[in-house]
JSON list of C-alpha atoms in Angstrom, two decimals:
[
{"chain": "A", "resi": 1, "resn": "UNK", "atom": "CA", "xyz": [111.16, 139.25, 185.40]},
{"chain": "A", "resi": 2, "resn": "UNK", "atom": "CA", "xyz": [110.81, 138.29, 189.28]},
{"chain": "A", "resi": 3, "resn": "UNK", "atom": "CA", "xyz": [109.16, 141.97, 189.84]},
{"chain": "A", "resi": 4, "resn": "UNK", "atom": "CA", "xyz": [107.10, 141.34, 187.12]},
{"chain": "A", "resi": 5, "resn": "UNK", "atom": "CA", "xyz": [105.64, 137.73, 188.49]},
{"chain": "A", "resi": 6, "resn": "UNK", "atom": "CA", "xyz": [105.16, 138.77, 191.95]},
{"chain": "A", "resi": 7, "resn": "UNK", "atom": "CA", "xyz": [103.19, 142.17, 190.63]},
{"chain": "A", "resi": 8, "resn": "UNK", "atom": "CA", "xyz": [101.12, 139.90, 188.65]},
{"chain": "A", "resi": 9, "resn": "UNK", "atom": "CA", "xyz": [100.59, 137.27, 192.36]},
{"chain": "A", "resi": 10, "resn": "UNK", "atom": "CA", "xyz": [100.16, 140.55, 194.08]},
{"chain": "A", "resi": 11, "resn": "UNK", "atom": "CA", "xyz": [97.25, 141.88, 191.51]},
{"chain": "A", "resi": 12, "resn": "UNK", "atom": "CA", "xyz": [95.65, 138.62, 191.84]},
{"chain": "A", "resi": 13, "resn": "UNK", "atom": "CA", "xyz": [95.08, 138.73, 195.65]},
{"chain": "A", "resi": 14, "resn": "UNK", "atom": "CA", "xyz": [94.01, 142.50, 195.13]},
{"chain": "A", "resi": 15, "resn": "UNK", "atom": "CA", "xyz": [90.38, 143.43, 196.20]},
{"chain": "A", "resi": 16, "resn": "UNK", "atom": "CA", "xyz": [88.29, 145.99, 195.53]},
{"chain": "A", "resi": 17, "resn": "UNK", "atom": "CA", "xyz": [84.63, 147.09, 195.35]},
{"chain": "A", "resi": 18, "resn": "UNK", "atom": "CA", "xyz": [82.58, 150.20, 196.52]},
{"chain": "A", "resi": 19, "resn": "UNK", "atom": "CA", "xyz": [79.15, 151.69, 197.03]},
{"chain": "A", "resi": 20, "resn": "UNK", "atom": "CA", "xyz": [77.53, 154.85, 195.69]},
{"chain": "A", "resi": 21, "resn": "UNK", "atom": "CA", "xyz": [74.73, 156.99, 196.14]},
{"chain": "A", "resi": 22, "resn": "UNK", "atom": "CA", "xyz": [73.54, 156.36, 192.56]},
{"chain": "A", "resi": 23, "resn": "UNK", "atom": "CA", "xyz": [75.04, 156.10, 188.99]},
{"chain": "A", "resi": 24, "resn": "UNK", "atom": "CA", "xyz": [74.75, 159.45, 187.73]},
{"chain": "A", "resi": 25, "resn": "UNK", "atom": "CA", "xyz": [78.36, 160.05, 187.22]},
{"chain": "A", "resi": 26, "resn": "UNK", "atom": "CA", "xyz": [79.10, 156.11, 186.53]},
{"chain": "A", "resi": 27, "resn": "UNK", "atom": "CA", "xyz": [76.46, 156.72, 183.09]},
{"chain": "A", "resi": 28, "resn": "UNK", "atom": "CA", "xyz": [77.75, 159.99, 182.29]},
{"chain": "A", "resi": 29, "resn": "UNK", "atom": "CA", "xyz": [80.84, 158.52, 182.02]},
{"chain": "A", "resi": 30, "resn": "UNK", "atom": "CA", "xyz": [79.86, 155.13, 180.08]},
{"chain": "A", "resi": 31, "resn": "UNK", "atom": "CA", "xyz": [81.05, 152.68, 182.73]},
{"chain": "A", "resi": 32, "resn": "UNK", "atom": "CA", "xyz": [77.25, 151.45, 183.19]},
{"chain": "A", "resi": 33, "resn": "UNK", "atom": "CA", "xyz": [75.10, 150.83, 180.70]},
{"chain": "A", "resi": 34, "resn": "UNK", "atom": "CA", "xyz": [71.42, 152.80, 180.87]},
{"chain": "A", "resi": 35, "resn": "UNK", "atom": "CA", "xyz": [68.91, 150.08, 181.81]},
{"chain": "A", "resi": 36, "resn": "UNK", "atom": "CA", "xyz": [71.24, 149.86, 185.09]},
{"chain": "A", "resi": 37, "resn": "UNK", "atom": "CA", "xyz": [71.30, 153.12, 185.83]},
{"chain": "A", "resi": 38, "resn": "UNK", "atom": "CA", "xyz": [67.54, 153.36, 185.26]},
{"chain": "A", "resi": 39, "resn": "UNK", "atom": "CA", "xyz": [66.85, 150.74, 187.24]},
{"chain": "A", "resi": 40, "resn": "UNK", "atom": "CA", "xyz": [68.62, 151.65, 190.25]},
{"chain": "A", "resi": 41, "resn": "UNK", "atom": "CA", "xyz": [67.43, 155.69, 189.63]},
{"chain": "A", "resi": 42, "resn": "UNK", "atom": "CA", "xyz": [63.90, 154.45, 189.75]},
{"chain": "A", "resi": 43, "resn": "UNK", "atom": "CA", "xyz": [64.46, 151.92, 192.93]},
{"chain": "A", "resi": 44, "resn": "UNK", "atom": "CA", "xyz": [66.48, 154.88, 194.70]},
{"chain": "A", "resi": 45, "resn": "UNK", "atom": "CA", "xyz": [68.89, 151.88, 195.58]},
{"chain": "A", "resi": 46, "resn": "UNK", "atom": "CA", "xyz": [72.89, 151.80, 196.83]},
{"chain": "A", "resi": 47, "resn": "UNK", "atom": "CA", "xyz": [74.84, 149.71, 194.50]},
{"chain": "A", "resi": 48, "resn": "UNK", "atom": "CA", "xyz": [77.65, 148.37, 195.16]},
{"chain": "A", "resi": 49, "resn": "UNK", "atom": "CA", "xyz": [80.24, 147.96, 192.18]},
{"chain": "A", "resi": 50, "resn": "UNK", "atom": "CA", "xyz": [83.41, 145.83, 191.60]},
{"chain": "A", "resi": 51, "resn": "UNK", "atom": "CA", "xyz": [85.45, 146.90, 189.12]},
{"chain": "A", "resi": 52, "resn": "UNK", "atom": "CA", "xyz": [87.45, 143.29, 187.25]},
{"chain": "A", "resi": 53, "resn": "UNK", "atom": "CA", "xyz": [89.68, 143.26, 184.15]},
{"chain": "A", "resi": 54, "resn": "UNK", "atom": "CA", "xyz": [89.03, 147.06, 183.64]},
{"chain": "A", "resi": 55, "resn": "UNK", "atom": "CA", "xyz": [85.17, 146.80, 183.70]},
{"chain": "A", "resi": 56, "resn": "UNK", "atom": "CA", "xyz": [82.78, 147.57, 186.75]},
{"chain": "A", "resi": 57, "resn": "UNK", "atom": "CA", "xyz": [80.37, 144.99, 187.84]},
{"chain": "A", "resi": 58, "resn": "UNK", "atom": "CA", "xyz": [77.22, 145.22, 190.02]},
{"chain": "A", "resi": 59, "resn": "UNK", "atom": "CA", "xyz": [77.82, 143.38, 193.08]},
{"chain": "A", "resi": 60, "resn": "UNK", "atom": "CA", "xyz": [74.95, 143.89, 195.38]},
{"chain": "A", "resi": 61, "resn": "UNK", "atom": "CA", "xyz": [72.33, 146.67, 195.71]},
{"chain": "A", "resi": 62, "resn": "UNK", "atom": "CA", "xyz": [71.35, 148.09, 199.25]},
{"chain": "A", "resi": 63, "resn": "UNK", "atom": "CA", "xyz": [68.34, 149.63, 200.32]},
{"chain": "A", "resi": 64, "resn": "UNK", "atom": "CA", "xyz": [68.03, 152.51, 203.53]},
{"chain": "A", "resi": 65, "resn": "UNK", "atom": "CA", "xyz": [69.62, 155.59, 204.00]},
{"chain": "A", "resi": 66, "resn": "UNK", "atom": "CA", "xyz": [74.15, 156.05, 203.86]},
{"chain": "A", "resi": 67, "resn": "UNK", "atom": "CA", "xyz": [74.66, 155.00, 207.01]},
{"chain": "A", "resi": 68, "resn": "UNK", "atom": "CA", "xyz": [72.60, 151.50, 206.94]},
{"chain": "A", "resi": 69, "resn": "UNK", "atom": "CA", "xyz": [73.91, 150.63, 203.53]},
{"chain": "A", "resi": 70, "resn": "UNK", "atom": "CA", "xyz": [77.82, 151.53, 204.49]},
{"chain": "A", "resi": 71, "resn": "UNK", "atom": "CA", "xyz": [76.88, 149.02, 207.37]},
{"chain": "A", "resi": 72, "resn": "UNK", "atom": "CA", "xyz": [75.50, 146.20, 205.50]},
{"chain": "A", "resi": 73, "resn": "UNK", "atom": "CA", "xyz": [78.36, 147.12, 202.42]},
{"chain": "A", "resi": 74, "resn": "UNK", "atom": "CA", "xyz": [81.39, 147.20, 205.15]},
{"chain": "A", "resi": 75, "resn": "UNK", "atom": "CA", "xyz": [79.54, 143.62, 206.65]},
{"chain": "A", "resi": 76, "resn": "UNK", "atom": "CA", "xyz": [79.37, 142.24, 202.73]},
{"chain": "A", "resi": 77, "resn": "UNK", "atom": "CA", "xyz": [82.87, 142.90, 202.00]},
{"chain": "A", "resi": 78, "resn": "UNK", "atom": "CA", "xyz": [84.10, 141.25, 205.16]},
{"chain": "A", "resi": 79, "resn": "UNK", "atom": "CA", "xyz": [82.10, 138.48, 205.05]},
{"chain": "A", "resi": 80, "resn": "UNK", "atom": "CA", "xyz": [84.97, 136.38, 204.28]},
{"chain": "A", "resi": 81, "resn": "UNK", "atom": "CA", "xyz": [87.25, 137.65, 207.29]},
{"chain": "A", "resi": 82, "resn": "UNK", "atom": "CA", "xyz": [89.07, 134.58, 207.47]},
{"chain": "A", "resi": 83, "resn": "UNK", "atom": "CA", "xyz": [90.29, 134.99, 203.93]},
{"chain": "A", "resi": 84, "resn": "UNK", "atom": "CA", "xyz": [91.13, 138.28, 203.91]},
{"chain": "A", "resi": 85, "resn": "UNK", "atom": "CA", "xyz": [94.58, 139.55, 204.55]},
{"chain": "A", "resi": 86, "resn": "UNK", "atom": "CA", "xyz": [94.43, 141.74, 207.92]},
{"chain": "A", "resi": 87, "resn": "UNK", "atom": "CA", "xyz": [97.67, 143.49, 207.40]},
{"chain": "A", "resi": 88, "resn": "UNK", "atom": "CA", "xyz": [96.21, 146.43, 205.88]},
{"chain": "A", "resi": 89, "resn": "UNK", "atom": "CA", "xyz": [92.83, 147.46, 204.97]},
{"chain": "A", "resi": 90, "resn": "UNK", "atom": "CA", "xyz": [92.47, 151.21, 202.09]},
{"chain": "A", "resi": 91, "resn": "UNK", "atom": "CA", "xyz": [89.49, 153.59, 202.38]},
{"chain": "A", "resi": 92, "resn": "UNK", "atom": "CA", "xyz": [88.97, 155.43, 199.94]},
{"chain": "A", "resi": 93, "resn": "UNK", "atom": "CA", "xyz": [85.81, 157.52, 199.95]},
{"chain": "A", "resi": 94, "resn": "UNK", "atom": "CA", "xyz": [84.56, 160.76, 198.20]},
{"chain": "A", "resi": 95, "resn": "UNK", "atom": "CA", "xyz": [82.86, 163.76, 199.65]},
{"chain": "A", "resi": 96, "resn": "UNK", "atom": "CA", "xyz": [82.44, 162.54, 203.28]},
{"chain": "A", "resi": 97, "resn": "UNK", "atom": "CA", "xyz": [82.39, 164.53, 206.39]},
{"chain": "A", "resi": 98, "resn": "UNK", "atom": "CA", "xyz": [84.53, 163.71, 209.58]},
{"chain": "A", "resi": 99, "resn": "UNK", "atom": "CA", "xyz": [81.56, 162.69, 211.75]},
{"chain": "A", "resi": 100, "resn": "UNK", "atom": "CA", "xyz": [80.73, 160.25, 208.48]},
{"chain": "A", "resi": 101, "resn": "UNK", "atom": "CA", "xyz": [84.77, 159.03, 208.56]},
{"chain": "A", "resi": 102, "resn": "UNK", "atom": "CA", "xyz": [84.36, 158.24, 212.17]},
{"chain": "A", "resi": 103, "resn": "UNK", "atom": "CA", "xyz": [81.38, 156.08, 211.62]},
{"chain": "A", "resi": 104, "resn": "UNK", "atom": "CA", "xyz": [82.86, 154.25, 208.91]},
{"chain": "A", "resi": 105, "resn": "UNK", "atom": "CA", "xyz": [86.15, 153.37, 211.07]},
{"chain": "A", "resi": 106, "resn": "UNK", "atom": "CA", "xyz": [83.98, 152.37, 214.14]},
{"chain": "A", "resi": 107, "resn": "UNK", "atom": "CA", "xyz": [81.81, 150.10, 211.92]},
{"chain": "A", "resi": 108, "resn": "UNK", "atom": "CA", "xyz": [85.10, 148.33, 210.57]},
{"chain": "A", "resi": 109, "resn": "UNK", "atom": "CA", "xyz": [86.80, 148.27, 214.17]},
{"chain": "A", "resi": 110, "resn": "UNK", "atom": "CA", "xyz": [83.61, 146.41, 215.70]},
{"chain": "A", "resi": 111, "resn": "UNK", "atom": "CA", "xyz": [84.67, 143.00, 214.04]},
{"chain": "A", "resi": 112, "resn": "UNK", "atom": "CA", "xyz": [87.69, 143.28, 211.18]},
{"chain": "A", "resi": 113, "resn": "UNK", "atom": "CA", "xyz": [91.03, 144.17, 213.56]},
{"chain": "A", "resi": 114, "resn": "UNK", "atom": "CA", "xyz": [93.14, 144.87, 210.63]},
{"chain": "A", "resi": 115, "resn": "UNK", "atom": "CA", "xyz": [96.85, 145.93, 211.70]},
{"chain": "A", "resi": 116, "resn": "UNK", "atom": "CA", "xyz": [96.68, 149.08, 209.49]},
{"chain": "A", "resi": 117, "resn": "UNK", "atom": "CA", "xyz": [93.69, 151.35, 208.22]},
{"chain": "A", "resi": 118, "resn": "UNK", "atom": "CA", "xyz": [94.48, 154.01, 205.56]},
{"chain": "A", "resi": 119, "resn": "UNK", "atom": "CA", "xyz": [91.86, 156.27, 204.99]},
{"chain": "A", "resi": 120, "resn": "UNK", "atom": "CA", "xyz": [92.52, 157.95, 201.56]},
{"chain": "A", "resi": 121, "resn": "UNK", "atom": "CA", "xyz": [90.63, 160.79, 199.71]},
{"chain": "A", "resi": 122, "resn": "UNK", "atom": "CA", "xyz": [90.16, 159.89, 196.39]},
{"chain": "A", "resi": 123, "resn": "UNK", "atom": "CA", "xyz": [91.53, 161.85, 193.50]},
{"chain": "A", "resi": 124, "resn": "UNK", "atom": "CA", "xyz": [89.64, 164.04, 191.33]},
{"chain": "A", "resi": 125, "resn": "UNK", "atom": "CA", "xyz": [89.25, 161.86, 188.52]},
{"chain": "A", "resi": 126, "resn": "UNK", "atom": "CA", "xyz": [87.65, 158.89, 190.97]},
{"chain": "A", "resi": 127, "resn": "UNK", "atom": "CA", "xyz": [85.08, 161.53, 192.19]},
{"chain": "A", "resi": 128, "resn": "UNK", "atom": "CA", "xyz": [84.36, 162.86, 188.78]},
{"chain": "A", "resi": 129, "resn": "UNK", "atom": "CA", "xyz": [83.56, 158.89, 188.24]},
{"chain": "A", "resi": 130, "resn": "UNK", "atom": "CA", "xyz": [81.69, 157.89, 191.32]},
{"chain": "A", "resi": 131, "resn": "UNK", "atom": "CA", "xyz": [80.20, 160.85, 192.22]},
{"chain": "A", "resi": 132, "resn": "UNK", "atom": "CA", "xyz": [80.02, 162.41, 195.90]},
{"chain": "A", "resi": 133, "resn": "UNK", "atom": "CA", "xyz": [79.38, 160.21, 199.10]},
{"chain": "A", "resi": 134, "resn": "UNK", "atom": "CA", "xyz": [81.04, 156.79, 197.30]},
{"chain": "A", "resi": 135, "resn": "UNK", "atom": "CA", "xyz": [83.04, 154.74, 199.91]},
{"chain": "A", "resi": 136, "resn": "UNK", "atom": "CA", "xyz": [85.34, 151.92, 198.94]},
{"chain": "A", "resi": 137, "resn": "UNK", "atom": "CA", "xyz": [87.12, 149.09, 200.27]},
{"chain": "A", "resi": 138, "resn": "UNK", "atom": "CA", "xyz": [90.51, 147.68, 199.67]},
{"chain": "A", "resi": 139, "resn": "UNK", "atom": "CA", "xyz": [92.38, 144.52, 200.75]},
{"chain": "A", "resi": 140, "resn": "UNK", "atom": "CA", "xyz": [94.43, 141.68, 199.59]},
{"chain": "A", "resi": 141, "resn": "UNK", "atom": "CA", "xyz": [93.07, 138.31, 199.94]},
{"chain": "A", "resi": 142, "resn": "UNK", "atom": "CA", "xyz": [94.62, 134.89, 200.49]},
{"chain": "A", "resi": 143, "resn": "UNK", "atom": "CA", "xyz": [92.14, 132.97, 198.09]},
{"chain": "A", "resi": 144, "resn": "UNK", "atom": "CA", "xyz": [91.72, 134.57, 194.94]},
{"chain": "A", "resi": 145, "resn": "UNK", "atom": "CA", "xyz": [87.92, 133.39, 195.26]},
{"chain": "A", "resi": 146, "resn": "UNK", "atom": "CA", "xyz": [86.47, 136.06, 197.64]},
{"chain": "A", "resi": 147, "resn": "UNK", "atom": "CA", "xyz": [84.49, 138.85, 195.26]},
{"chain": "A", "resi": 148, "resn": "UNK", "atom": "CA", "xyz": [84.46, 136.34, 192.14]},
{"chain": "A", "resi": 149, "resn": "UNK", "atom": "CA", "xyz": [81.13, 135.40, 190.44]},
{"chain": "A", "resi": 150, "resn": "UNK", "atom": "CA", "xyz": [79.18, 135.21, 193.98]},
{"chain": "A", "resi": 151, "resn": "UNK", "atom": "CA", "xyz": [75.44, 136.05, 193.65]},
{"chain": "A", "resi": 152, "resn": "UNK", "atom": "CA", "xyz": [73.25, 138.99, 194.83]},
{"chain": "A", "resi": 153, "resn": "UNK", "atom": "CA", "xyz": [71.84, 139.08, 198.11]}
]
């Protein structure tokens, strides 16, 4: 019963968003609805998706080519560095080269020290979700607050 209560703490402090190149393989798969995936189709935008209580949730949307919006999305997610828990931080990512592995971990060393970074391909069934070229970020936080209800930019 202890176990139990401190995986449910645990799950609450648990963090986790990403960004794609587009929602082809979110629609195909029925985890976005088509006016979304539309939308961003037609914009040629980067969302950014949270997924909550087993259902994914636009978070942001970024505009410029991978390597501006993994900047801006790495920036977004940290933008509540004080609140985040820096013992370890999961990347998980799909498709990505080395050179594009690098970049990510010197964007994330510039201003978020966290003790540990795990980078971490993502299984097959996450790629056959997200698609190629999806990159996300996971943490525990110490207020349950950070990622809840906060508005577009």
């Amino acid at each position: 019963e202890q176990i139990v209560e401190s995986l449910d703490a645990l799950k609450q402090r648990m963090y986790s968003a990403f960004v794609v190149d587009n929602l082809d393989a979110l629609a195909k798969n029925h985890l976005v609805g088509p006016l979304l995936h539309r939308l961003v189709d037609v914009l040629m935008v980067h969302p950014v998706l949270q997924m909550r209580h087993g259902k994914c949730r636009l978070r942001a949307l970024f505009f410029g080519n991978r390597r501006m919006v993994w900047r801006k999305y790495i920036r977004r997610e940290m933008h509540a560095w004080r609140r985040i828990d820096h013992h370890r931080l999961l990347v998980t990512y799909t498709g990505l080269s080395a050179d594009d592995l690098q970049y990510i971990r010197e964007e994330l060393e510039k201003g978020y020290p966290f003790e540990e970074m795990i980078f971490h391909k993502a299984s097959p069934s996450v790629t056959v979700t997200c698609g190629k070229n999806a990159l996300g970020l996971f943490f525990l936080r110490n207020d349950a607050k950070i990622g809840q209800a906060e508005p577009l930019e």
